[in-house]
Coordinates of C-alpha atoms in Angstrom, one line a residue:
Chain Y
M1 CA -25.4 -12.0 42.2
Q2 CA -24.2 -13.1 38.8
K3 CA -22.0 -16.1 38.2
V4 CA -18.9 -15.5 36.0
V5 CA -18.2 -18.5 33.7
A6 CA -16.2 -19.4 30.6
V7 CA -18.7 -21.2 28.2
T8 CA -19.6 -21.6 24.6
G9 CA -22.5 -19.6 23.0
N10 CA -24.5 -22.8 22.7
E11 CA -24.0 -23.6 26.4
A12 CA -25.0 -20.1 27.4
V13 CA -28.2 -20.2 25.5
A14 CA -29.1 -23.7 26.6
N15 CA -28.8 -22.4 30.1
A16 CA -31.1 -19.5 29.4
L17 CA -33.7 -22.0 28.0
R18 CA -33.3 -24.2 31.2
Q19 CA -33.9 -21.1 33.4
A20 CA -37.1 -20.4 31.4
N21 CA -38.3 -23.9 32.1
P22 CA -40.5 -24.4 29.0
D23 CA -43.4 -26.9 28.9
V24 CA -42.5 -28.4 25.5
C25 CA -39.4 -28.6 23.3
A26 CA -39.5 -30.3 19.9
A27 CA -36.1 -30.6 18.4
Y28 CA -34.2 -32.1 15.5
P29 CA -30.4 -31.9 15.3
I30 CA -28.4 -29.8 12.9
T31 CA -24.9 -28.3 13.1
P32 CA -24.1 -25.9 14.7
A33 CA -27.3 -25.8 16.8
T34 CA -27.1 -29.5 17.7
D35 CA -25.0 -29.0 20.8
M36 CA -27.5 -26.5 22.2
M37 CA -30.4 -28.9 22.0
Q38 CA -28.2 -31.8 23.2
R39 CA -27.4 -29.8 26.3
F40 CA -31.0 -29.0 26.8
A41 CA -31.9 -32.7 26.4
S42 CA -29.5 -33.4 29.3
F43 CA -31.4 -30.9 31.4
V44 CA -34.6 -32.8 30.6
S45 CA -33.0 -36.2 31.4
N46 CA -31.5 -34.9 34.6
G47 CA -34.9 -33.5 35.8
E48 CA -33.6 -29.9 35.9
V49 CA -36.6 -28.7 33.8
D50 CA -40.2 -29.8 33.6
T51 CA -40.1 -29.9 29.8
E52 CA -41.6 -32.6 27.6
L53 CA -39.0 -33.2 25.0
I54 CA -40.3 -34.4 21.6
L55 CA -37.7 -35.9 19.3
V56 CA -39.1 -35.5 15.8
E57 CA -38.0 -36.7 12.4
S58 CA -37.3 -33.3 10.7
E59 CA -37.4 -29.6 11.3
H60 CA -40.7 -29.3 9.5
S61 CA -42.0 -31.7 12.2
S62 CA -40.3 -29.9 15.0
M63 CA -41.9 -26.6 14.1
S64 CA -45.2 -28.4 13.6
A65 CA -45.0 -30.0 17.0
C66 CA -44.1 -26.6 18.5
I67 CA -47.2 -25.0 16.9
G68 CA -49.4 -27.7 18.3
A69 CA -48.0 -27.5 21.7
S70 CA -48.1 -23.7 21.7
A71 CA -51.7 -23.6 20.5
A72 CA -52.6 -26.2 23.2
G73 CA -51.4 -23.6 25.8
G74 CA -47.7 -24.2 26.6
R75 CA -44.5 -22.3 26.7
V76 CA -42.6 -23.8 23.8
I77 CA -39.0 -23.7 22.4
T78 CA -36.9 -25.2 19.7
A79 CA -33.6 -24.3 18.1
T80 CA -32.1 -24.8 14.6
S81 CA -29.7 -23.6 11.9
S82 CA -29.5 -23.3 8.1
Q83 CA -31.3 -26.0 6.2
G84 CA -33.3 -26.8 9.3
L85 CA -34.7 -23.3 9.3
A86 CA -35.3 -23.5 5.6
L87 CA -37.2 -26.8 6.0
M88 CA -39.4 -25.1 8.7
W89 CA -40.3 -22.3 6.3
E90 CA -44.0 -22.9 5.7
M91 CA -44.6 -23.7 9.4
L92 CA -42.8 -20.4 10.4
H93 CA -45.7 -18.4 8.8
I94 CA -48.2 -20.5 10.7
A95 CA -46.6 -19.9 14.0
S96 CA -46.7 -16.2 13.5
G97 CA -50.1 -16.1 11.8
D98 CA -51.6 -18.0 14.7
N99 CA -49.9 -15.7 17.2
L100 CA -48.0 -18.4 18.9
P101 CA -45.1 -17.1 21.1
I102 CA -42.6 -19.9 20.3
I103 CA -39.0 -19.1 21.3
M104 CA -36.3 -20.2 18.9
P105 CA -32.5 -19.6 19.0
V106 CA -31.1 -19.8 15.4
V107 CA -27.4 -20.6 15.3
N108 CA -26.7 -18.8 12.0
R109 CA -25.2 -20.8 9.2
A110 CA -24.8 -20.7 5.5
L111 CA -27.2 -22.4 3.1
S112 CA -26.5 -25.1 0.6
A113 CA -25.4 -25.5 -2.3
P114 CA -22.5 -25.9 -2.0
L115 CA -22.7 -27.6 1.4
N116 CA -21.1 -25.4 4.1
I117 CA -21.7 -25.6 7.9
H118 CA -20.1 -22.3 8.9
G119 CA -21.3 -19.0 10.2
D120 CA -23.4 -16.8 7.8
H121 CA -26.7 -14.9 8.1
S122 CA -28.4 -16.4 5.0
D123 CA -30.7 -18.7 7.0
A124 CA -32.4 -16.1 9.2
M125 CA -32.4 -13.4 6.5
G126 CA -34.4 -15.8 4.4
A127 CA -36.9 -15.9 7.2
R128 CA -37.2 -12.1 7.3
D129 CA -40.8 -12.1 6.0
T130 CA -42.2 -14.9 8.1
G131 CA -43.7 -12.7 10.7
W132 CA -41.3 -13.6 13.5
I133 CA -39.5 -11.1 15.7
Q134 CA -35.8 -11.2 15.1
L135 CA -33.1 -10.4 17.7
W136 CA -29.4 -10.6 16.8
S137 CA -26.5 -11.1 19.2
E138 CA -22.9 -10.1 19.2
D139 CA -21.5 -12.7 21.6
A140 CA -22.4 -15.4 24.1
Q141 CA -23.5 -12.9 26.7
E142 CA -25.9 -11.1 24.3
A143 CA -27.2 -14.4 23.0
Y144 CA -28.0 -15.5 26.6
D145 CA -29.5 -12.1 27.5
N146 CA -31.5 -11.9 24.3
T147 CA -32.9 -15.4 24.9
I148 CA -34.1 -14.4 28.4
Q149 CA -35.7 -11.2 27.1
A150 CA -37.3 -13.0 24.2
F151 CA -39.7 -14.9 26.5
R152 CA -40.9 -11.6 27.9
I153 CA -41.2 -10.0 24.5
G154 CA -42.9 -12.8 22.6
E155 CA -45.2 -13.8 25.4
H156 CA -46.3 -10.2 26.1
L157 CA -50.1 -10.0 26.0
A158 CA -50.1 -7.2 23.5
L159 CA -47.9 -9.2 21.0
R160 CA -48.0 -13.1 21.4
L161 CA -45.5 -13.4 18.6
P162 CA -42.7 -16.0 18.0
V163 CA -39.1 -14.8 18.4
M164 CA -35.9 -15.9 16.7
I165 CA -32.7 -15.2 18.7
N166 CA -29.7 -15.2 16.3
L167 CA -26.1 -16.0 17.1
D168 CA -23.2 -16.7 14.8
G169 CA -22.5 -20.4 14.1
F170 CA -19.2 -21.6 15.4
I171 CA -17.7 -18.1 15.9
I172 CA -20.0 -17.7 18.9
S173 CA -21.8 -21.1 19.3
H174 CA -18.6 -23.1 19.6
S175 CA -16.2 -20.5 21.1
I176 CA -15.6 -20.3 24.8
E177 CA -15.9 -16.8 26.2
R178 CA -16.3 -15.2 29.6
M179 CA -19.8 -14.3 30.4
E180 CA -22.2 -13.9 33.4
Y181 CA -25.2 -16.1 34.3
L182 CA -28.0 -14.6 36.2
E183 CA -29.4 -16.6 39.1
D184 CA -32.2 -19.1 38.3
K185 CA -34.6 -17.5 40.6
A186 CA -33.9 -14.0 39.2
V187 CA -34.6 -15.3 35.7
E188 CA -37.7 -17.1 36.7
D189 CA -39.1 -13.9 38.3
F190 CA -38.0 -11.8 35.4
I191 CA -39.7 -14.0 32.8
G192 CA -42.8 -14.7 35.0
E193 CA -45.3 -17.4 34.7
F194 CA -46.5 -18.4 31.2
K195 CA -49.9 -16.8 30.6
V196 CA -52.2 -19.1 28.6
V197 CA -54.2 -17.4 25.9
N198 CA -56.9 -19.2 23.8
A199 CA -55.7 -22.6 24.7
L200 CA -56.9 -25.4 22.5
L201 CA -56.9 -27.7 25.5
D202 CA -59.4 -25.5 27.3
L203 CA -62.3 -27.9 26.3
D204 CA -65.0 -25.7 28.0
K205 CA -64.3 -23.0 25.5
P206 CA -63.6 -24.6 22.1
K207 CA -61.5 -22.7 19.6
S208 CA -60.4 -23.0 16.1
Y209 CA -56.8 -22.2 14.9
G210 CA -55.9 -21.5 11.3
P211 CA -59.3 -21.5 9.6
L212 CA -59.9 -20.6 6.0
I213 CA -60.2 -16.9 5.4
L214 CA -61.4 -15.8 2.0
P215 CA -60.6 -12.5 0.2
D216 CA -63.3 -10.6 2.1
L217 CA -61.2 -10.7 5.3
Y218 CA -57.7 -12.0 4.6
I219 CA -56.1 -8.6 4.0
E220 CA -57.7 -7.3 7.3
Y221 CA -56.0 -10.2 9.1
K222 CA -52.6 -9.4 7.5
R223 CA -53.0 -5.7 8.3
L224 CA -53.6 -6.7 11.9
Q225 CA -50.3 -8.7 11.9
H226 CA -48.5 -5.6 10.7
E227 CA -50.2 -3.6 13.5
I228 CA -49.2 -6.1 16.2
M229 CA -45.6 -5.9 14.8
S230 CA -45.7 -2.1 15.2
R231 CA -46.1 -2.6 18.9
V232 CA -42.9 -4.7 19.2
K233 CA -40.4 -1.8 19.5
G234 CA -42.1 -0.4 22.6
V235 CA -42.2 -3.8 24.3
V236 CA -38.5 -4.5 23.4
L237 CA -37.5 -1.2 25.0
D238 CA -39.6 -1.8 28.2
V239 CA -38.2 -5.3 28.6
A240 CA -34.7 -4.0 28.0
E241 CA -35.2 -1.4 30.8
D242 CA -36.3 -4.0 33.3
F243 CA -33.5 -6.3 32.2
E244 CA -30.9 -3.5 32.8
K245 CA -32.2 -3.2 36.4
L246 CA -31.7 -6.9 36.9
S247 CA -28.4 -7.4 35.1
G248 CA -26.8 -3.9 34.7
R249 CA -26.5 -4.6 31.0
K250 CA -28.1 -2.1 28.6
Y251 CA -30.0 -3.1 25.4
G252 CA -31.9 -1.0 22.8
L253 CA -33.3 -1.5 19.3
F254 CA -29.7 -1.3 18.1
E255 CA -26.3 -0.3 19.6
S256 CA -24.6 2.9 18.7
Y257 CA -20.9 2.9 19.2
R258 CA -19.0 6.2 19.0
L259 CA -21.6 7.4 16.5
E260 CA -22.6 10.8 18.0
D261 CA -19.8 12.8 16.3
A262 CA -18.8 10.2 13.7
E263 CA -18.3 11.2 10.0
V264 CA -17.9 7.6 8.7
G265 CA -19.6 4.5 10.0
L266 CA -20.3 0.9 9.6
V267 CA -23.7 -0.8 10.1
I268 CA -22.7 -4.3 11.1
M269 CA -24.4 -7.2 12.9
S270 CA -23.4 -9.9 15.3
S271 CA -19.9 -11.2 16.1
A272 CA -18.2 -9.1 13.4
A273 CA -19.4 -5.9 15.1
G274 CA -17.1 -6.7 18.0
T275 CA -14.1 -6.9 15.8
A276 CA -15.1 -3.7 14.0
K277 CA -15.5 -1.8 17.4
D278 CA -11.8 -2.4 18.1
V279 CA -11.0 -1.0 14.7
V280 CA -13.2 2.1 15.4
D281 CA -11.1 2.7 18.6
S282 CA -7.8 2.4 16.7
L283 CA -9.0 4.8 13.9
R284 CA -10.2 7.3 16.5
V285 CA -6.6 7.4 17.9
K286 CA -5.4 8.2 14.4
G287 CA -7.9 11.1 14.3
I288 CA -10.5 9.5 12.0
K289 CA -14.0 10.1 13.2
A290 CA -15.3 6.5 12.9
G291 CA -18.4 5.0 14.5
L292 CA -20.5 1.9 14.3
L293 CA -24.2 0.9 14.5
K294 CA -25.0 -2.7 15.4
P295 CA -28.6 -3.8 14.6
R296 CA -30.3 -5.9 17.3
L297 CA -34.0 -5.8 16.4
F298 CA -34.1 -6.6 12.7
R299 CA -37.8 -7.5 12.6
P300 CA -39.6 -5.2 13.1
F301 CA -37.0 -2.9 11.7
P302 CA -36.5 0.5 13.5
Y303 CA -36.5 2.7 10.4
G304 CA -37.0 6.0 12.1
E305 CA -34.6 5.5 15.0
M306 CA -31.9 4.3 12.7
A307 CA -32.3 7.1 10.2
A308 CA -32.0 9.6 13.1
S309 CA -28.7 7.9 14.2
L310 CA -27.2 7.8 10.8
Q311 CA -28.4 10.9 8.9
N312 CA -25.6 13.2 10.1
L313 CA -22.7 11.0 9.0
K314 CA -21.0 11.7 5.7
A315 CA -20.5 8.1 4.5
V316 CA -21.7 4.7 5.7
A317 CA -21.0 1.1 4.7
V318 CA -23.7 -1.4 5.4
M319 CA -22.1 -4.8 6.0
D320 CA -24.0 -7.9 5.0
R321 CA -23.2 -11.5 5.9
A322 CA -25.9 -12.7 3.5
D323 CA -26.6 -11.9 -0.1
S324 CA -29.4 -11.4 -2.5
F325 CA -28.0 -12.4 -5.8
G326 CA -28.9 -9.7 -8.3
G327 CA -29.9 -7.4 -5.5
Y328 CA -28.3 -5.6 -2.5
G329 CA -27.6 -7.3 0.9
P330 CA -30.7 -7.5 3.1
V331 CA -29.4 -5.1 5.8
F332 CA -28.4 -2.6 3.1
M333 CA -31.9 -2.6 1.7
E334 CA -33.4 -1.8 5.1
V335 CA -30.9 0.9 5.9
S336 CA -31.3 2.6 2.6
S337 CA -35.1 2.5 3.0
A338 CA -34.7 4.0 6.4
L339 CA -32.6 6.9 5.1
Y340 CA -34.5 7.7 1.9
G341 CA -37.0 9.8 3.9
S342 CA -34.3 11.9 5.6
S343 CA -33.6 15.3 4.1
K344 CA -30.0 14.8 5.1
R345 CA -28.3 11.5 4.6
P346 CA -24.9 9.9 4.2
A347 CA -23.4 8.3 1.0
L348 CA -24.2 4.6 1.3
I349 CA -22.2 1.6 0.2
N350 CA -22.8 -2.2 0.7
K351 CA -20.2 -4.8 1.5
I352 CA -20.8 -8.5 1.4
Y353 CA -18.4 -10.3 3.8
G354 CA -17.9 -13.5 5.7
L355 CA -20.1 -15.8 3.7
G356 CA -19.8 -19.5 4.7
G357 CA -17.6 -18.6 7.7
R358 CA -14.9 -16.7 6.0
D359 CA -13.1 -14.7 8.7
F360 CA -13.9 -11.1 9.1
L361 CA -10.6 -9.5 10.0
P362 CA -9.7 -6.1 11.5
A363 CA -8.1 -5.3 8.1
H364 CA -11.4 -5.7 6.3
A365 CA -13.1 -3.2 8.6
E366 CA -10.1 -0.8 8.3
E367 CA -10.0 -0.9 4.5
T368 CA -13.8 -0.2 4.4
F369 CA -13.4 2.7 6.7
L370 CA -10.6 4.2 4.6
E371 CA -12.8 3.9 1.5
L372 CA -15.5 5.7 3.4
V373 CA -13.1 8.5 4.4
D374 CA -12.3 8.9 0.7
I375 CA -16.0 9.1 -0.2
A376 CA -16.6 11.6 2.7
K377 CA -13.9 13.8 1.2
G378 CA -15.8 13.9 -2.1
G379 CA -14.0 11.0 -3.8
G380 CA -17.3 9.6 -5.0
I381 CA -18.7 6.0 -4.8
K382 CA -17.0 3.6 -7.2
T383 CA -19.2 0.6 -6.7
I384 CA -22.3 0.5 -4.4
K385 CA -22.2 -3.3 -3.7
E386 CA -18.8 -5.0 -3.4
Y387 CA -17.5 -8.3 -1.9
I388 CA -14.7 -8.1 0.6
G389 CA -12.0 -10.6 1.5
V390 CA -12.5 -12.5 -1.7
R391 CA -9.5 -14.4 -3.0
Q392 CA -8.6 -13.5 -6.6
Chain C
M1 CA -5.2 -3.3 25.5
S2 CA -1.6 -3.5 26.6
D3 CA -2.2 -6.5 28.9
L4 CA -3.8 -8.5 26.1
I5 CA -2.2 -11.9 25.6
E6 CA -2.9 -13.9 22.5
I7 CA -1.9 -17.5 22.1
R8 CA -1.9 -19.7 19.1
W9 CA -1.8 -23.5 19.5
H10 CA -0.6 -25.9 16.8
G11 CA -1.4 -29.5 17.2
R12 CA -2.7 -32.5 15.4
G13 CA -6.2 -34.0 15.8
G14 CA -6.4 -36.3 18.8
Q15 CA -3.6 -34.7 20.9
G16 CA -6.0 -32.8 23.2
T17 CA -4.9 -29.3 22.0
V18 CA -8.4 -27.8 22.0
T19 CA -8.9 -29.1 25.5
A20 CA -5.7 -27.4 26.6
A21 CA -6.9 -24.1 25.2
K22 CA -10.3 -24.6 27.0
V23 CA -8.8 -25.4 30.4
L24 CA -6.4 -22.5 30.1
A25 CA -9.3 -20.1 29.4
D26 CA -11.2 -21.4 32.4
A27 CA -8.1 -21.1 34.7
C28 CA -7.5 -17.5 33.5
L29 CA -11.0 -16.3 34.5
S30 CA -9.6 -15.6 38.0
G31 CA -9.0 -12.0 38.9
G32 CA -11.9 -10.7 36.7
R33 CA -10.1 -11.4 33.5
Y34 CA -11.8 -11.8 30.1
V35 CA -11.0 -15.0 28.2
Q36 CA -11.6 -16.6 24.9
A37 CA -10.8 -20.2 23.6
F38 CA -11.7 -21.4 20.2
P39 CA -10.4 -23.8 17.6
E40 CA -10.3 -23.4 13.9
Y41 CA -13.0 -25.7 12.6
G42 CA -12.3 -27.8 9.6
P43 CA -12.8 -31.4 8.8
E44 CA -11.9 -33.0 12.1
R45 CA -9.6 -36.0 11.6
A46 CA -7.1 -37.6 13.9
G47 CA -3.6 -36.6 12.9
A48 CA -4.6 -33.6 10.8
P49 CA -3.0 -30.2 11.6
L50 CA -5.2 -28.0 13.7
R51 CA -5.0 -24.6 15.3
A52 CA -6.6 -23.3 18.5
Y53 CA -6.5 -19.9 20.0
N54 CA -6.7 -18.1 23.4
R55 CA -7.1 -14.4 24.2
I56 CA -6.7 -13.2 27.8
S57 CA -7.2 -9.6 28.9
S58 CA -8.4 -7.5 31.8
N59 CA -10.6 -5.6 29.2
R60 CA -13.7 -7.0 27.6
L61 CA -12.7 -9.0 24.5
R62 CA -14.7 -8.0 21.4
M63 CA -12.4 -9.3 18.7
H64 CA -14.1 -12.4 17.1
C65 CA -11.5 -13.6 14.6
P66 CA -8.4 -15.8 14.7
V67 CA -5.3 -14.6 16.5
L68 CA -3.0 -13.2 13.7
E69 CA -0.1 -11.9 15.8
P70 CA 0.3 -14.4 18.7
H71 CA 2.5 -13.4 21.6
V72 CA 2.8 -17.1 22.5
V73 CA 2.9 -20.1 20.1
G74 CA 2.3 -23.5 21.7
I75 CA 3.5 -26.3 19.4
V76 CA 2.0 -29.6 20.6
D77 CA 3.5 -31.6 17.7
A78 CA 7.0 -30.6 16.6
T79 CA 6.6 -32.3 13.2
L80 CA 4.4 -29.3 12.3
I81 CA 7.5 -27.0 12.3
D82 CA 8.5 -28.5 9.0
A83 CA 5.0 -28.8 7.6
I84 CA 3.5 -25.4 8.1
N85 CA 4.7 -21.9 9.0
V86 CA 4.2 -21.9 12.8
A87 CA 5.9 -18.6 13.2
E88 CA 3.4 -16.8 10.9
G89 CA 2.6 -13.3 12.2
T90 CA 4.7 -13.6 15.4
P91 CA 6.0 -10.3 16.9
E92 CA 9.7 -9.9 17.5
N93 CA 9.3 -10.7 21.3
A94 CA 7.1 -13.8 20.8
M95 CA 7.5 -17.0 22.8
F96 CA 7.5 -20.5 21.4
V97 CA 6.8 -23.5 23.6
V98 CA 7.6 -26.7 21.8
N99 CA 6.9 -30.3 22.7
T100 CA 10.1 -32.1 21.7
S101 CA 12.8 -34.3 23.1
K102 CA 15.4 -32.1 21.4
G103 CA 17.1 -29.2 23.1
P104 CA 15.9 -25.6 22.8
A105 CA 19.0 -24.5 20.8
E106 CA 18.3 -27.0 18.0
I107 CA 14.7 -26.1 17.9
R108 CA 15.5 -22.4 17.8
T109 CA 17.5 -23.0 14.6
R110 CA 14.7 -25.1 13.1
L111 CA 12.2 -22.3 13.9
K112 CA 14.5 -19.6 12.6
A113 CA 13.4 -17.7 15.6
G114 CA 14.4 -14.0 15.8
E115 CA 17.0 -12.7 18.3
R116 CA 14.4 -11.4 20.8
Q117 CA 12.0 -14.3 20.4
K118 CA 12.2 -16.9 23.2
V119 CA 12.2 -20.6 22.6
F120 CA 11.2 -23.1 25.3
T121 CA 11.1 -26.9 25.0
V122 CA 9.5 -29.6 27.0
D123 CA 9.3 -33.4 26.3
A124 CA 5.5 -33.4 26.8
T125 CA 5.0 -36.7 25.0
K126 CA 7.5 -38.5 27.3
I127 CA 6.0 -36.9 30.4
A128 CA 2.5 -37.9 29.3
T129 CA 3.6 -41.5 28.6
D130 CA 5.3 -41.6 32.1
C131 CA 2.3 -40.2 34.0
I132 CA -0.8 -41.5 32.2
G133 CA 0.6 -44.2 30.0
R134 CA -0.6 -42.5 26.8
A135 CA 1.1 -40.1 24.4
L136 CA -1.3 -37.2 25.1
P137 CA 0.9 -34.2 25.4
N138 CA -1.7 -31.5 26.0
F139 CA -1.6 -31.2 29.8
P140 CA 2.3 -31.1 30.1
M141 CA 2.2 -28.5 27.4
L142 CA -0.4 -26.6 29.3
G143 CA 1.8 -26.7 32.4
A144 CA 4.8 -25.4 30.3
V145 CA 2.8 -22.5 28.7
V146 CA 1.5 -21.4 32.1
K147 CA 5.1 -21.5 33.5
V148 CA 6.5 -19.3 30.7
T149 CA 3.6 -16.9 30.6
G150 CA 2.9 -16.7 34.4
L151 CA -0.8 -16.4 33.6
V152 CA -1.8 -18.3 36.7
T153 CA -0.1 -20.1 39.5
L154 CA 0.6 -23.8 39.3
D155 CA -1.7 -24.5 42.2
H156 CA -4.5 -22.6 40.5
L157 CA -4.0 -24.4 37.2
L158 CA -4.0 -27.8 39.0
E159 CA -7.3 -27.0 40.6
D160 CA -8.8 -26.2 37.2
V161 CA -7.4 -29.3 35.5
K162 CA -8.9 -31.3 38.3
K163 CA -12.3 -29.6 37.8
S164 CA -12.2 -30.3 34.0
F165 CA -12.2 -34.0 34.7
G166 CA -15.6 -33.8 36.5
K167 CA -16.8 -36.9 38.3
K168 CA -16.5 -39.4 35.4
F169 CA -12.8 -40.4 35.9
S170 CA -11.0 -42.5 38.4
Q171 CA -8.7 -40.9 40.9
K172 CA -5.7 -42.6 39.3
I173 CA -6.4 -41.0 35.9
I174 CA -6.9 -37.6 37.5
D175 CA -3.7 -37.9 39.6
G176 CA -1.7 -39.0 36.6
N177 CA -2.9 -35.9 34.6
L178 CA -2.2 -33.5 37.5
E179 CA 1.3 -35.0 37.7
A180 CA 1.7 -34.4 33.9
V181 CA 0.7 -30.8 34.3
R182 CA 3.2 -30.3 37.2
R183 CA 6.1 -32.0 35.4
G184 CA 5.4 -29.9 32.2
Y185 CA 5.5 -26.8 34.4
E186 CA 8.7 -27.8 36.1
E187 CA 10.6 -29.3 33.2
V188 CA 10.2 -26.7 30.5
T189 CA 13.6 -25.2 29.6
E190 CA 14.6 -22.0 27.8
G191 CA 17.3 -21.8 25.1

């Protein structure tokens, strides 16, 4: 039995965290993630979880406390956004390098300067190379489902990796939507008991975390991290299969929407993908063979699978809600890397959209599709990287 | 998609407009419908103009952007009619529900409403003052919007409003608000 509710994205994810009943949560408030941790703190105060809540003085400290608690042998969570994630940066590498399966929802928000609190993917894209698994969510339901699955993925004995679950700030975190909660017992059984590995608090078997490794072995250690990451896709798919049995909701490495016979397509993440799907449907009615690919697992990136899904299209626009000034958008860089090895591949353009919470409207998706139709007809690419929805 | 109803609310900070949108979304969950409720986030100040939105449909809602062509426009503060374009993007059969002590004919002129657009008025501020002793027009407006749209029954709405108060409020406050919803529902008039 699933319970139908109308809740915000933050409330939905806070409930998934409650159902996982972590041992430790170390948190520091930042908009728009504040409200998620505030709700979780209420669960702690009301005795609905067994979690020890540590209120710290910064995000650098929250991640440090998470690392200590995780190494000690506990199931550990936190959540953050934007500058908070940026301040965690050096500790993010330590969490992954020490194989600590910390679970962290990231409510995506723009980075300063100038100061902006709204939805944008710059924060988590900046954490791309920190060695964390990244899952991205379209709406409150996906954010909830991804959070539950994240515990199974990160805590898997073949991985033991930290996981970020991304959801769009305000657009999802603060909007009320209909979604379905799984029963507490079903989630508890699905996630299973936390398996302690190399606990620092196991005093009979002393361990050392984060020792000095000199040039004679450092690259071997990093090579191993890459190898562990290469196992993630399989685990993500296995967990998704079990989750579908439980919930009826299907997840993969990414979602393909009307892509099989498509000639033009968008690669677009998170909440904007929903808006773009409605546009795909309306273009199909007009006889335009439009399709869409929505990335879910961004780290590790499923290069081969994505290339196979996109190589037969004629023209594709990769949509980025983050930028690399003087470079292409981060998703574009991955998609073009994925396609370079294919003998057949579509023309590829990059659109930067929605920075700092600027609305992504159906008209933006439509005008991009029409540009792709023109390119597909042989009209040629005018500019590879362009910004959309910019006021002149 | 034909059964999709999109609502845009115009209010000022402090009038409970966002709460009205949230309670409406919750009430419309019945019958397996999909709902959304979300405000436009800006600097939140009492008295500043704000917008909030609802989408209600029997199909899954995937659109994640503001409502651009609202079927229903709820105007919680009539001074906004002269301050901003509350009719922006409205289709020719749109409905306006306005909190005002003026009659619907006068408001129709001020809105420059189209021939097929419907204009409803309700004195939500007076109702709220009568029922709860405060000029909080959101719940009478909610009652009026539910009446003209027929989205849920009055009884169903009252149940949800009651639920939204939780356990923190006295029976007197809850009863006053329920009466405000009921009067908004009953007193809204078309012109």
